[in-house]
Short mmCIF file of the C-alpha atoms (twelve columns), coordinates in Angstrom:
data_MODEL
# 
_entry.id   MODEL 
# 
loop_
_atom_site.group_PDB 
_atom_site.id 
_atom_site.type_symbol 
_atom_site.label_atom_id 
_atom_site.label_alt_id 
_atom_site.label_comp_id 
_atom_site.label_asym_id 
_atom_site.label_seq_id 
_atom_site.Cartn_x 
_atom_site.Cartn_y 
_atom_site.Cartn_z 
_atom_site.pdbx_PDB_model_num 
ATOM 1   C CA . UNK A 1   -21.717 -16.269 -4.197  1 
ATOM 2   C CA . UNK A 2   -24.572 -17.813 -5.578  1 
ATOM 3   C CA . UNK A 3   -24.204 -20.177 -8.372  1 
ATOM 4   C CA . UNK A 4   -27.728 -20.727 -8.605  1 
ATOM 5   C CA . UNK A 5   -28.461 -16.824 -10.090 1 
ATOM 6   C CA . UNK A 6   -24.945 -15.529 -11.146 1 
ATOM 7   C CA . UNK A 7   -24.854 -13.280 -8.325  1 
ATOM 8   C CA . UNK A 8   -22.972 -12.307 -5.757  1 
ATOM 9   C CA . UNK A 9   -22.438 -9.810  -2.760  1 
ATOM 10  C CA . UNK A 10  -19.970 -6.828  -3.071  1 
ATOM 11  C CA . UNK A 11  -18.622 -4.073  -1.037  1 
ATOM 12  C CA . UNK A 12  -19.786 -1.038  -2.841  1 
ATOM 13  C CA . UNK A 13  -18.900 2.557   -1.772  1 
ATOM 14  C CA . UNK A 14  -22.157 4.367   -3.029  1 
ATOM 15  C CA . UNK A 15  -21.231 7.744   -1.970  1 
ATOM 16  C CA . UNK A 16  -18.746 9.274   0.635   1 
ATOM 17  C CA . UNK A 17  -19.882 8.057   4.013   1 
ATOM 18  C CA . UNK A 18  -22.189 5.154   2.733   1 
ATOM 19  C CA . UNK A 19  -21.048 1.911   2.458   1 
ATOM 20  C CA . UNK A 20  -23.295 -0.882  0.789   1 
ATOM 21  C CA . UNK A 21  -23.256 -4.348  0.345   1 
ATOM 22  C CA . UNK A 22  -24.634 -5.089  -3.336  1 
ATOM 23  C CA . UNK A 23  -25.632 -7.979  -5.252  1 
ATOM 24  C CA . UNK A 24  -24.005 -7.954  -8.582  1 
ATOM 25  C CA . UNK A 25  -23.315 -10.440 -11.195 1 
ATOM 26  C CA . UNK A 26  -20.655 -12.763 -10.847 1 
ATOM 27  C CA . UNK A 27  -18.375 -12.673 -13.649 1 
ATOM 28  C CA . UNK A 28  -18.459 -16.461 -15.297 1 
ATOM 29  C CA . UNK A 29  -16.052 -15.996 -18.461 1 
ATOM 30  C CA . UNK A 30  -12.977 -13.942 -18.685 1 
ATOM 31  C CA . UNK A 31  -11.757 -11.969 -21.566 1 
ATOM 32  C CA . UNK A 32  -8.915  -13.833 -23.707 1 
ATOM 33  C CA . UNK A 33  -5.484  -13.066 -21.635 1 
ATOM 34  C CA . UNK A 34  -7.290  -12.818 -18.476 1 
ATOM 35  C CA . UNK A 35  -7.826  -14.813 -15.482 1 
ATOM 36  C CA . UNK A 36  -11.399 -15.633 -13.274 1 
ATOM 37  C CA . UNK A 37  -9.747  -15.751 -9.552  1 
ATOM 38  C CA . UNK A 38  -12.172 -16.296 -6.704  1 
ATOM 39  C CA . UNK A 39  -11.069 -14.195 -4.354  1 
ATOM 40  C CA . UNK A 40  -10.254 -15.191 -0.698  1 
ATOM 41  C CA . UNK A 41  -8.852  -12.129 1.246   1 
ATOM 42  C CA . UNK A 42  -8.712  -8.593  0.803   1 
ATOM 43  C CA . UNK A 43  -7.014  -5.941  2.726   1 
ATOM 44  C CA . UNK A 44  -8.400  -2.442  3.327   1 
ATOM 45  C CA . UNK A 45  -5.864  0.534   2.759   1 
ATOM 46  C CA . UNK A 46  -5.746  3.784   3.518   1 
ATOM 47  C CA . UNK A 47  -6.777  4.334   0.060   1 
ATOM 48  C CA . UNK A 48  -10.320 2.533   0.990   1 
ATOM 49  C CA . UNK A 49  -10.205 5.016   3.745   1 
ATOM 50  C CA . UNK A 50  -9.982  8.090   1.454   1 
ATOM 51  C CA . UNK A 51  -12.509 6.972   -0.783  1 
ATOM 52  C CA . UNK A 52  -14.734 6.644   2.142   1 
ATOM 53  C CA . UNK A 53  -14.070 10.183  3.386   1 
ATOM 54  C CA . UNK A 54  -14.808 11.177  -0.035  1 
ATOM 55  C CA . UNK A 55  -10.953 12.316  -0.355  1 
ATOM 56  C CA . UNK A 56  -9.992  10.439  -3.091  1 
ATOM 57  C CA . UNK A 57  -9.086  12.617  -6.371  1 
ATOM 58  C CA . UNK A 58  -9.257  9.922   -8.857  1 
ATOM 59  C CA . UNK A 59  -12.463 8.110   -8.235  1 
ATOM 60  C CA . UNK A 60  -15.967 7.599   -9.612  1 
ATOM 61  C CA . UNK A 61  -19.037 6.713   -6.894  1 
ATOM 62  C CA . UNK A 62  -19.834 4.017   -6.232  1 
ATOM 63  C CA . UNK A 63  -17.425 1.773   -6.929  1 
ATOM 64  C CA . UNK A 64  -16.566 -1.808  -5.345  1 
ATOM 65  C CA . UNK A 65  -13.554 -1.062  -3.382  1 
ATOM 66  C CA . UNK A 66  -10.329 -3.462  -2.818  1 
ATOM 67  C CA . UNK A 67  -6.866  -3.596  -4.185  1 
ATOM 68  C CA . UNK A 68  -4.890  -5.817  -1.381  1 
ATOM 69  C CA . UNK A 69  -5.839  -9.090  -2.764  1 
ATOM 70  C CA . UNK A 70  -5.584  -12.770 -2.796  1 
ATOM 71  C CA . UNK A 71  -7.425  -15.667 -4.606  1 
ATOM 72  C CA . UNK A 72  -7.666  -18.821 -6.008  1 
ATOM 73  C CA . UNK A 73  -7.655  -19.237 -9.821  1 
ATOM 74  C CA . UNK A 74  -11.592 -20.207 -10.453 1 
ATOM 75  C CA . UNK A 75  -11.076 -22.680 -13.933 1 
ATOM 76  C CA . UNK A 76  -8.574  -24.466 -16.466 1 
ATOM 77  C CA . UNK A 77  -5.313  -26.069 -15.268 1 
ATOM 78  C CA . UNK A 78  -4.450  -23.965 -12.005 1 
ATOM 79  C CA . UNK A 79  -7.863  -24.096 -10.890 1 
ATOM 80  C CA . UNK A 80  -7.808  -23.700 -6.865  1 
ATOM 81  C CA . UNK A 81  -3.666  -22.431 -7.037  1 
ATOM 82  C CA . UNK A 82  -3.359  -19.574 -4.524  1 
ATOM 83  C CA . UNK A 83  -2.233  -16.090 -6.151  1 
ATOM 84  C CA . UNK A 84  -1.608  -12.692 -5.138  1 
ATOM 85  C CA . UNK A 85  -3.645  -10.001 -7.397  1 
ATOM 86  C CA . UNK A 86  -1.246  -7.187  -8.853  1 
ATOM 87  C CA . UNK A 87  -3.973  -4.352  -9.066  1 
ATOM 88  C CA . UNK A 88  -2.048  -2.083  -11.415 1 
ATOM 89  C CA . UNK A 89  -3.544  -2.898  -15.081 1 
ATOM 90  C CA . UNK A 90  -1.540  -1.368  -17.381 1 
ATOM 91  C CA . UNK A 91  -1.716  -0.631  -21.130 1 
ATOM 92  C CA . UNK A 92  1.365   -2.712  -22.078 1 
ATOM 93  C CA . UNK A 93  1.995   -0.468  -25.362 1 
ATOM 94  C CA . UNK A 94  2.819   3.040   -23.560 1 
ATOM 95  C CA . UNK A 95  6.967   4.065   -22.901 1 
ATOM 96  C CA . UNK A 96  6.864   3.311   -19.022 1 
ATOM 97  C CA . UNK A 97  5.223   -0.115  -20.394 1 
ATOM 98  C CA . UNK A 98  7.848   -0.347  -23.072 1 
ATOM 99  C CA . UNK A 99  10.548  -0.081  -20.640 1 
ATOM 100 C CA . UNK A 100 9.934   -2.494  -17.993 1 
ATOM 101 C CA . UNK A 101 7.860   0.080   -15.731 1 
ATOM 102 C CA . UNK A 102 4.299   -0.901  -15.840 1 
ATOM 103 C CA . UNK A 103 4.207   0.210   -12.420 1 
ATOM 104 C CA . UNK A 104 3.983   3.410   -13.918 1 
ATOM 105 C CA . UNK A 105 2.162   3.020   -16.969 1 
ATOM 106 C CA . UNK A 106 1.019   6.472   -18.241 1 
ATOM 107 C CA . UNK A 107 -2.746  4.877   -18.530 1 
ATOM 108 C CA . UNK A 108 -2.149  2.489   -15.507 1 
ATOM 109 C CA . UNK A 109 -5.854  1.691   -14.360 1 
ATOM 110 C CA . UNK A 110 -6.095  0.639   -10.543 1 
ATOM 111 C CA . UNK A 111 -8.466  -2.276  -9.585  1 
ATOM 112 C CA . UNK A 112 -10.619 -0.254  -6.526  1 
ATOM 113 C CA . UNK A 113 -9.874  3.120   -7.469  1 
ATOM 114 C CA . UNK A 114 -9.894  3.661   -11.738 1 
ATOM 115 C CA . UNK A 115 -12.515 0.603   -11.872 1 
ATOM 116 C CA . UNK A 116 -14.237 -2.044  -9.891  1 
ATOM 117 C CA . UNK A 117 -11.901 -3.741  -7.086  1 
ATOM 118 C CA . UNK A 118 -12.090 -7.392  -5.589  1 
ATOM 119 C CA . UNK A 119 -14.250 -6.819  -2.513  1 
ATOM 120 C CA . UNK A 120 -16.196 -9.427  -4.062  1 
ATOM 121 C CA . UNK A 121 -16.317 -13.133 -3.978  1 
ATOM 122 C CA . UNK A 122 -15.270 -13.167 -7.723  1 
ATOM 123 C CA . UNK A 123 -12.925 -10.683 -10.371 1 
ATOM 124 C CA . UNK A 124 -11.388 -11.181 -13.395 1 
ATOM 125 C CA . UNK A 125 -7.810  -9.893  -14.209 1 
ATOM 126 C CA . UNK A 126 -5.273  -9.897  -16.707 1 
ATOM 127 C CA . UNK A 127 -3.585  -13.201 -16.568 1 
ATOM 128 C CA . UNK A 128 0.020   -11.421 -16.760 1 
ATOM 129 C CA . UNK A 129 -1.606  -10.324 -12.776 1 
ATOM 130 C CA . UNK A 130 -1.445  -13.157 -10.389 1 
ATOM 131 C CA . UNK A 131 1.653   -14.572 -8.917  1 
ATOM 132 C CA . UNK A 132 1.571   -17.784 -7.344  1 
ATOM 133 C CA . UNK A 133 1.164   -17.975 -3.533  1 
ATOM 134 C CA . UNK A 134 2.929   -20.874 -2.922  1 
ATOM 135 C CA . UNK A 135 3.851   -21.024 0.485   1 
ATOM 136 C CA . UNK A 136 1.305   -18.763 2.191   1 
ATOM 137 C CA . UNK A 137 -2.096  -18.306 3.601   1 
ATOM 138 C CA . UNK A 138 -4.772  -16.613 1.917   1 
ATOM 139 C CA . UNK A 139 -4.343  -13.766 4.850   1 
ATOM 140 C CA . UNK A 140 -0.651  -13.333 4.360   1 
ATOM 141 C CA . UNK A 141 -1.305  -13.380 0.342   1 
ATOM 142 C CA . UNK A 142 -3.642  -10.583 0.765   1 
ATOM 143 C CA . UNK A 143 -0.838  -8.295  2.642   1 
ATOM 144 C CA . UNK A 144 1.974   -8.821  -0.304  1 
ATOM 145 C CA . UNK A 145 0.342   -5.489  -2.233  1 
ATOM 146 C CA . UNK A 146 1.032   -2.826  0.498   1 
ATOM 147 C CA . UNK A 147 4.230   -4.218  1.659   1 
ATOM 148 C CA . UNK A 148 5.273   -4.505  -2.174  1 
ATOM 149 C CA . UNK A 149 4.665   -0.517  -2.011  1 
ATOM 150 C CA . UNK A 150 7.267   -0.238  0.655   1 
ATOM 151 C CA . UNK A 151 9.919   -2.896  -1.033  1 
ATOM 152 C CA . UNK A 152 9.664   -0.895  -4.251  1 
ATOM 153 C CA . UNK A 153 10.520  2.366   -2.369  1 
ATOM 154 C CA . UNK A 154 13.749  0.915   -1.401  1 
ATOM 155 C CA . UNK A 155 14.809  -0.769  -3.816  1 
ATOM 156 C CA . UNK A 156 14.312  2.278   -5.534  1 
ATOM 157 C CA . UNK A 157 16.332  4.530   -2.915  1 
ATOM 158 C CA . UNK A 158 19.618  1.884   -2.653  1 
ATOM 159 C CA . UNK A 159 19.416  1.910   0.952   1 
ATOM 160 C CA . UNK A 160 22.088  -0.631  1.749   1 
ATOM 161 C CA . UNK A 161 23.805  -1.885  4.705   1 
ATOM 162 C CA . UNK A 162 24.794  0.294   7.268   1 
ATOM 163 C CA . UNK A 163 22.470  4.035   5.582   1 
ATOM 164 C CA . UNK A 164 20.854  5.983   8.579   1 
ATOM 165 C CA . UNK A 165 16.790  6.024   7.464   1 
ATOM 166 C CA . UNK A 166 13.962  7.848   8.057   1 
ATOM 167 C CA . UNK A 167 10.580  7.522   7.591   1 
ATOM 168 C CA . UNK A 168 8.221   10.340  7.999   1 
ATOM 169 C CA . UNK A 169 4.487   8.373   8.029   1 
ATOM 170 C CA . UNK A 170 3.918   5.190   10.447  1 
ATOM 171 C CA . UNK A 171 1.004   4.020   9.068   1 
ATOM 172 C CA . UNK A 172 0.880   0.822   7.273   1 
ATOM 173 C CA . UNK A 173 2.924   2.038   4.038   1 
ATOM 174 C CA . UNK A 174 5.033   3.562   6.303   1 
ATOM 175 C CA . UNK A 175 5.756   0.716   8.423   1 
ATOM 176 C CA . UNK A 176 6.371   -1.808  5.099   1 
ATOM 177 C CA . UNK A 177 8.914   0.932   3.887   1 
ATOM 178 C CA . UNK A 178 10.602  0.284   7.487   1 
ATOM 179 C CA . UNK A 179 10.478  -3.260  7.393   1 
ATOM 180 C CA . UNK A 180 12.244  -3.261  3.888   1 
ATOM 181 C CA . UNK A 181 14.776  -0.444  4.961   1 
ATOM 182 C CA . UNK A 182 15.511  -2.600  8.222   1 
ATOM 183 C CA . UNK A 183 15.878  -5.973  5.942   1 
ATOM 184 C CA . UNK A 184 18.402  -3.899  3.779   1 
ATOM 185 C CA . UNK A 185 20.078  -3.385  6.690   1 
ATOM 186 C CA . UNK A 186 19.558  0.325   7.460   1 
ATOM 187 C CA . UNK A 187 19.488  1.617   10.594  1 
ATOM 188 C CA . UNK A 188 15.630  2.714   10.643  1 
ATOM 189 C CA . UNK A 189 14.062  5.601   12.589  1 
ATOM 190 C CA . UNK A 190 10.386  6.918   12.229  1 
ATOM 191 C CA . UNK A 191 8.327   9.644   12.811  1 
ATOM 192 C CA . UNK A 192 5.208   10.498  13.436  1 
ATOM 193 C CA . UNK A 193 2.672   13.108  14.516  1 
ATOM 194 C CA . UNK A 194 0.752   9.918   16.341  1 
ATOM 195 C CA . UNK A 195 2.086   8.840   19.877  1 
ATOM 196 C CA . UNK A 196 0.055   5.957   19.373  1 
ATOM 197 C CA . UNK A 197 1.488   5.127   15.585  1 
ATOM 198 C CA . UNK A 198 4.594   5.392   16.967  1 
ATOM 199 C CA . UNK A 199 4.212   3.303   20.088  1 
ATOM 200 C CA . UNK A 200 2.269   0.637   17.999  1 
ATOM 201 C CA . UNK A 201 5.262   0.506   15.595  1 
ATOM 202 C CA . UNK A 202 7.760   -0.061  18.939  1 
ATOM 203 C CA . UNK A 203 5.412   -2.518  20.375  1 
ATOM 204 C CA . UNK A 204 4.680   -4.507  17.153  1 
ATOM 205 C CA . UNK A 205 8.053   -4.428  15.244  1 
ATOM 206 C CA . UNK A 206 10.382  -3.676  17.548  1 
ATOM 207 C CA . UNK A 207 11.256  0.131   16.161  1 
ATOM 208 C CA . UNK A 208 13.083  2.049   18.805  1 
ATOM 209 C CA . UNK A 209 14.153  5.038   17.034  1 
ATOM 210 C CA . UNK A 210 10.777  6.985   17.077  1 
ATOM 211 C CA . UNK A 211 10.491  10.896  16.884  1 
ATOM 212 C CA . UNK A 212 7.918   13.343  16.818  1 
ATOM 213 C CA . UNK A 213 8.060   16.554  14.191  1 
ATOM 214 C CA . UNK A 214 8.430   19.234  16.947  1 
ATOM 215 C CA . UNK A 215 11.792  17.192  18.358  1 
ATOM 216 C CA . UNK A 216 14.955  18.790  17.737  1 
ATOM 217 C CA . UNK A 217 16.102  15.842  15.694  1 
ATOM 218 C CA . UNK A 218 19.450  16.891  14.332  1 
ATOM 219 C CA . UNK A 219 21.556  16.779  16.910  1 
ATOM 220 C CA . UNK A 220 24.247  14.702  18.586  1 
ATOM 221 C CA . UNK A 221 24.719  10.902  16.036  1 
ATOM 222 C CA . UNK A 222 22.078  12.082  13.542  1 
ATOM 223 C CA . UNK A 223 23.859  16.131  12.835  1 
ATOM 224 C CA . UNK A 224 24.675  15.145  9.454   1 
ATOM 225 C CA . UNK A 225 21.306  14.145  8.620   1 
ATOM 226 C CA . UNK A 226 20.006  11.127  7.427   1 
ATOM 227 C CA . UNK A 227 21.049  9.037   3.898   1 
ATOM 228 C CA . UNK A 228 17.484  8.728   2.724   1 
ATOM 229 C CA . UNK A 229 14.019  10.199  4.077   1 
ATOM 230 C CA . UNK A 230 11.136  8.487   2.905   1 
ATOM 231 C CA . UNK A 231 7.949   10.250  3.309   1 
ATOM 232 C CA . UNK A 232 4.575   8.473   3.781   1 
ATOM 233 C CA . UNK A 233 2.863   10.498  4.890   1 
ATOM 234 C CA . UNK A 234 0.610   12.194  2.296   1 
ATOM 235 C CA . UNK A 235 1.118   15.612  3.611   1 
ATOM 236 C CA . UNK A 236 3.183   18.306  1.675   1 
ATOM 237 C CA . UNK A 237 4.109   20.327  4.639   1 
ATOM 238 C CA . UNK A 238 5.865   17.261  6.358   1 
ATOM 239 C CA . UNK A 239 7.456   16.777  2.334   1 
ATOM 240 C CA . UNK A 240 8.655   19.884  2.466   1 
ATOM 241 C CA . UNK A 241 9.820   19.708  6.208   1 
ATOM 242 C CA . UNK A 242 12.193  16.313  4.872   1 
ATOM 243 C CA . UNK A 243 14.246  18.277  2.712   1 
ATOM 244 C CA . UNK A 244 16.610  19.756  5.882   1 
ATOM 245 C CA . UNK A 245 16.881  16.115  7.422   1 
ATOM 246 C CA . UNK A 246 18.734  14.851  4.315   1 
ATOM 247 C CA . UNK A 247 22.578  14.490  4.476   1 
ATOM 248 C CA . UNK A 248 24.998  15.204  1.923   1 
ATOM 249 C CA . UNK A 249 24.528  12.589  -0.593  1 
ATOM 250 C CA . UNK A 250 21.412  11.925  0.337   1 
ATOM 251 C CA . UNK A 251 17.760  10.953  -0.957  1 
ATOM 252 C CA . UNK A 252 14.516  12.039  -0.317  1 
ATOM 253 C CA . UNK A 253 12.232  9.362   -1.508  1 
ATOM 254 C CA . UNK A 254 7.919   10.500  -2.199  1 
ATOM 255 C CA . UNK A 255 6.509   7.001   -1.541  1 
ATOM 256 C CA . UNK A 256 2.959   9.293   -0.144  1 
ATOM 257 C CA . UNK A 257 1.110   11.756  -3.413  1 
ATOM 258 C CA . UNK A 258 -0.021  14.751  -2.700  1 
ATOM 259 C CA . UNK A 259 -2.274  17.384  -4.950  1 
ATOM 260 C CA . UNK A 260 -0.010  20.310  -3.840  1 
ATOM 261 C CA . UNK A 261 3.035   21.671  -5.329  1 
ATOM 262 C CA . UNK A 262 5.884   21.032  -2.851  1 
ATOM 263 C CA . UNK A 263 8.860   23.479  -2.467  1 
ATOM 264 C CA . UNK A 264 12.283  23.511  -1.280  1 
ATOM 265 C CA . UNK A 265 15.229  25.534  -0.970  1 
ATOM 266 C CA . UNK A 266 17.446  25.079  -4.621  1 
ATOM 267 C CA . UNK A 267 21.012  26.370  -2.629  1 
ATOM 268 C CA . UNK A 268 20.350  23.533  0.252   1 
ATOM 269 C CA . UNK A 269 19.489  20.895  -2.015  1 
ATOM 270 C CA . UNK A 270 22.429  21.483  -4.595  1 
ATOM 271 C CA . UNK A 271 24.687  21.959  -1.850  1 
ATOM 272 C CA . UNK A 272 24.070  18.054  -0.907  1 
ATOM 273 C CA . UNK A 273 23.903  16.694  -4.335  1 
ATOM 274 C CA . UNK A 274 20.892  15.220  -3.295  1 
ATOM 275 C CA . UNK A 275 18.096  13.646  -4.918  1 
ATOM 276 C CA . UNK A 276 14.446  13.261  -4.821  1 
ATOM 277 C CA . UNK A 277 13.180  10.037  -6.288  1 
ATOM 278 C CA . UNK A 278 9.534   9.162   -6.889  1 
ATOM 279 C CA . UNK A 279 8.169   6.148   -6.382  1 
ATOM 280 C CA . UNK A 280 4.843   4.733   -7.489  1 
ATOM 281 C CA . UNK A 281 2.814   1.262   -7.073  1 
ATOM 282 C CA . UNK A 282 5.295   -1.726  -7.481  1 
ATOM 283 C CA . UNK A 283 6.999   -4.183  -9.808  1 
ATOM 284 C CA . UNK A 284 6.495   -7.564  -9.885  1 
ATOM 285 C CA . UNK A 285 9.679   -7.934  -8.485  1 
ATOM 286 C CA . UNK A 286 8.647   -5.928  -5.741  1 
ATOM 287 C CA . UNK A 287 5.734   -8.660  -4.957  1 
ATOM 288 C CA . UNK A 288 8.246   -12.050 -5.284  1 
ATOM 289 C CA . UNK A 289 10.366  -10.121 -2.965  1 
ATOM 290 C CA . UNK A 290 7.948   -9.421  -0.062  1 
ATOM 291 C CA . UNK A 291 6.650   -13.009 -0.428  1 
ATOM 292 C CA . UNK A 292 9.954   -14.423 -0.283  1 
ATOM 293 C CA . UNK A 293 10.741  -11.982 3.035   1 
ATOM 294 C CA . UNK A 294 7.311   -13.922 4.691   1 
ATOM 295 C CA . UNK A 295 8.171   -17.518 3.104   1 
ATOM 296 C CA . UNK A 296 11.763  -16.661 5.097   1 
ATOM 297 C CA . UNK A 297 9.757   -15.812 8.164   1 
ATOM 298 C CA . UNK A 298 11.058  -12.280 7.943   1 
ATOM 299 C CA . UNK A 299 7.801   -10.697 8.162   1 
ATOM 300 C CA . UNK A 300 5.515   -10.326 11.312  1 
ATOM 301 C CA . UNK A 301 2.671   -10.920 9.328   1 
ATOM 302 C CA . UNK A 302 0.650   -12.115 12.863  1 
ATOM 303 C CA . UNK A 303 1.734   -8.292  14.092  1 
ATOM 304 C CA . UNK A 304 0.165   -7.035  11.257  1 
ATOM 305 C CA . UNK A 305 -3.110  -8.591  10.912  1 
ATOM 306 C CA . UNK A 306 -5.170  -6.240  13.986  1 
ATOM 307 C CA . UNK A 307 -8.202  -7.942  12.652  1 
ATOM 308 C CA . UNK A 308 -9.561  -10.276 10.490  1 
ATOM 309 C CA . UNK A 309 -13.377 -9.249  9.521   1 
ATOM 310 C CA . UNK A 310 -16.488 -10.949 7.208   1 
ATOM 311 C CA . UNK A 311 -17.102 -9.063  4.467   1 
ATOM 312 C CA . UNK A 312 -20.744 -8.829  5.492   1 
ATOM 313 C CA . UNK A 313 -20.612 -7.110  8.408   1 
ATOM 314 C CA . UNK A 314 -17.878 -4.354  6.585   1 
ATOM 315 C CA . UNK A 315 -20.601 -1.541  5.769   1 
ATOM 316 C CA . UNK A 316 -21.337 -1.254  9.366   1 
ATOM 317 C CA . UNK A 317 -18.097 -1.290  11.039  1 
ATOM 318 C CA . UNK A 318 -16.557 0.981   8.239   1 
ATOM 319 C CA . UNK A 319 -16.775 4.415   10.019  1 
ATOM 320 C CA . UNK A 320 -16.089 2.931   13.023  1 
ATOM 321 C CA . UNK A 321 -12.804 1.203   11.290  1 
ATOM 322 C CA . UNK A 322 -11.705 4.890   10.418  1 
ATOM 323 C CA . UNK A 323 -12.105 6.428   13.536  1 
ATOM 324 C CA . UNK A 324 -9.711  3.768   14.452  1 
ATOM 325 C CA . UNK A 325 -7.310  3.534   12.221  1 
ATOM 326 C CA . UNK A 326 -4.055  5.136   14.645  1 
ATOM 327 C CA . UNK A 327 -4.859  1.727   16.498  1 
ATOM 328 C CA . UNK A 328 -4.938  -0.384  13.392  1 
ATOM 329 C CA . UNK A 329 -1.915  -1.928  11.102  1 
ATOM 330 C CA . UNK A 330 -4.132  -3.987  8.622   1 
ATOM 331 C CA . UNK A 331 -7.678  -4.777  9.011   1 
ATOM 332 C CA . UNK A 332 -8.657  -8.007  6.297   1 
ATOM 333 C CA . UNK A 333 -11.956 -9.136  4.923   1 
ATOM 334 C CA . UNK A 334 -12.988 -12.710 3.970   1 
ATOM 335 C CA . UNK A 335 -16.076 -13.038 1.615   1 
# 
């Protein structure tokens, strides 16, 4: 950031496949209700990914990418506090809003994806936005988003002490969802087309119930099914394939979006009373939570950091990043 010319350098996705690093101005007033936070780690998501691959459905090229963020407050009376960016902007005025569910805010705009992100040195956000930090590093501040994604899926299941889990997805939502389940005190399996997600998830957090989709995997303790499948996977076919795993009484929880229409069988679904829950972004409740788990020391956050980047050298390691990603639990960038 250069104070000298109001400029700075961001991490631009031009086009899919190209990855830039722009100068662009540095914001140096925010709007009324809204915040200046210099930013001092981002995280890149599978999201980032997408966008990259030019899979994204929602998006607008180029646009400066980022959404996992953490800062320090630029001006006024918290000037230099640590915070954790909630990227979800919502309208405040819609029903979802009106409720208490800004999460999913009918107009929700997404810092990264709907507008301009935080791979920056510099953003400004809505003030209602930024939690404080206290307690972490900047690294550790930047994780809270993705893990909040996981938190809020079960919290919004009810998986309590003593529910048999799975989760169909290892990748980094996936393994926050199985971190929360496991806290909650569910007895957590995962699955995964990817030896190596699935190894990587052992090795790292200690998950020793691991399966792959062609196992046989009701049979013997886990007939009945499971109490709540939680699919991250972003595929419909392994949505749809989650449906027979579910016990009676059980849940099927989308934390992944598809495009597709997903199907299942009415008869085997009534017959279990079962229910299929959506859930989307996170609460700020969600975010206190998961920074509360790491303040407890409840969180490997060392396990998931694989790598710790400058932001400069991002546009040439990017395709090589994604070509890597079965190997990788979080990659973070520091402007």
């Amino acid at each position: 950031m250069d104070a000298n010319t109001g400029m700075m350098e961001s991490i631009v996705c031009v086009e899919p496949g190209r990855m830039a690093l722009e100068r662009r101005p540095r914001p140096l007033k925010a709007p009324e209700g809204w915040v200046l936070v210099d930013i001092a780690a981002i995280g890149i998501c599978g999201t980032d990914y997408h966008i990259f691959e030019g899979k994204h459905p929602f998006l607008d090229y180029p646009r400066v990418i980022g959404h996992e963020l953490s800062g320090h407050i630029a001006s006024g009376p918290d000037a230099g506090k640590l915070v954790v960016i909630n990227p979800y902007v919502s309208c405040g005025a819609c029903r979802a809003c009106r409720r208490g569910k800004p999460n999913c805010c009918s107009a929700v705009s997404v810092l990264g994806v709907h507008r301009d992100g935080g791979m920056c040195a510099r953003i400004a956000v809505p003030d209602e936005n930024v939690y404080p930090a206290d307690g972490l590093t900047p690294q550790q501040a930047a994780m809270v988003e993705f893990l909040a994604i996981g938190a809020h899926a079960v919290a919004r299941s009810g998986t309590g002490q003593g529910d048999v889990v799975l989760v169909t997805g290892a990748g980094p939502i996936g393994i926050g969802t199985a971190l929360f389940a496991r806290l909650a005190g569910a007895d957590v399996h995962l699955m995964d087309l990817s030896r190596t997600r699935l190894d990587l998830a052992h090795d790292l957090f200690g998950f020793e119930k691991r399966h792959q989709p062609d196992e046989d995997i009701l049979s013997g303790a886990l007939s009945e099914g499971f109490d709540v499948v939680f699919d991250a996977t972003g595929n419909a076919r392994a949505i749809e394939a989650g449906f027979p795993l579910l016990a009676h009484g059980g849940s099927a929880v989308l934390v992944s979006v598809v495009k597709d229409d997903i199907t299942f069988s009415d008869s085997e679904f009534h017959k279990r009373e079962a229910r299929i829950i959506g859930s989307r972004n996170a609460l700020k409740s969600d975010f206190e939570r998961v920074m509360a788990a790491m303040r407890a020391g409840d969180i490997p956050t060392d396990a998931i950091a694989s790598e710790v980047i400058a932001m400069a050298d991002l546009p040439r390691r990017f395709s090589e990043l994604v070509d890597a990603r079965d190997h990788l639990v979080k990659v973070l960038v520091r402007p």
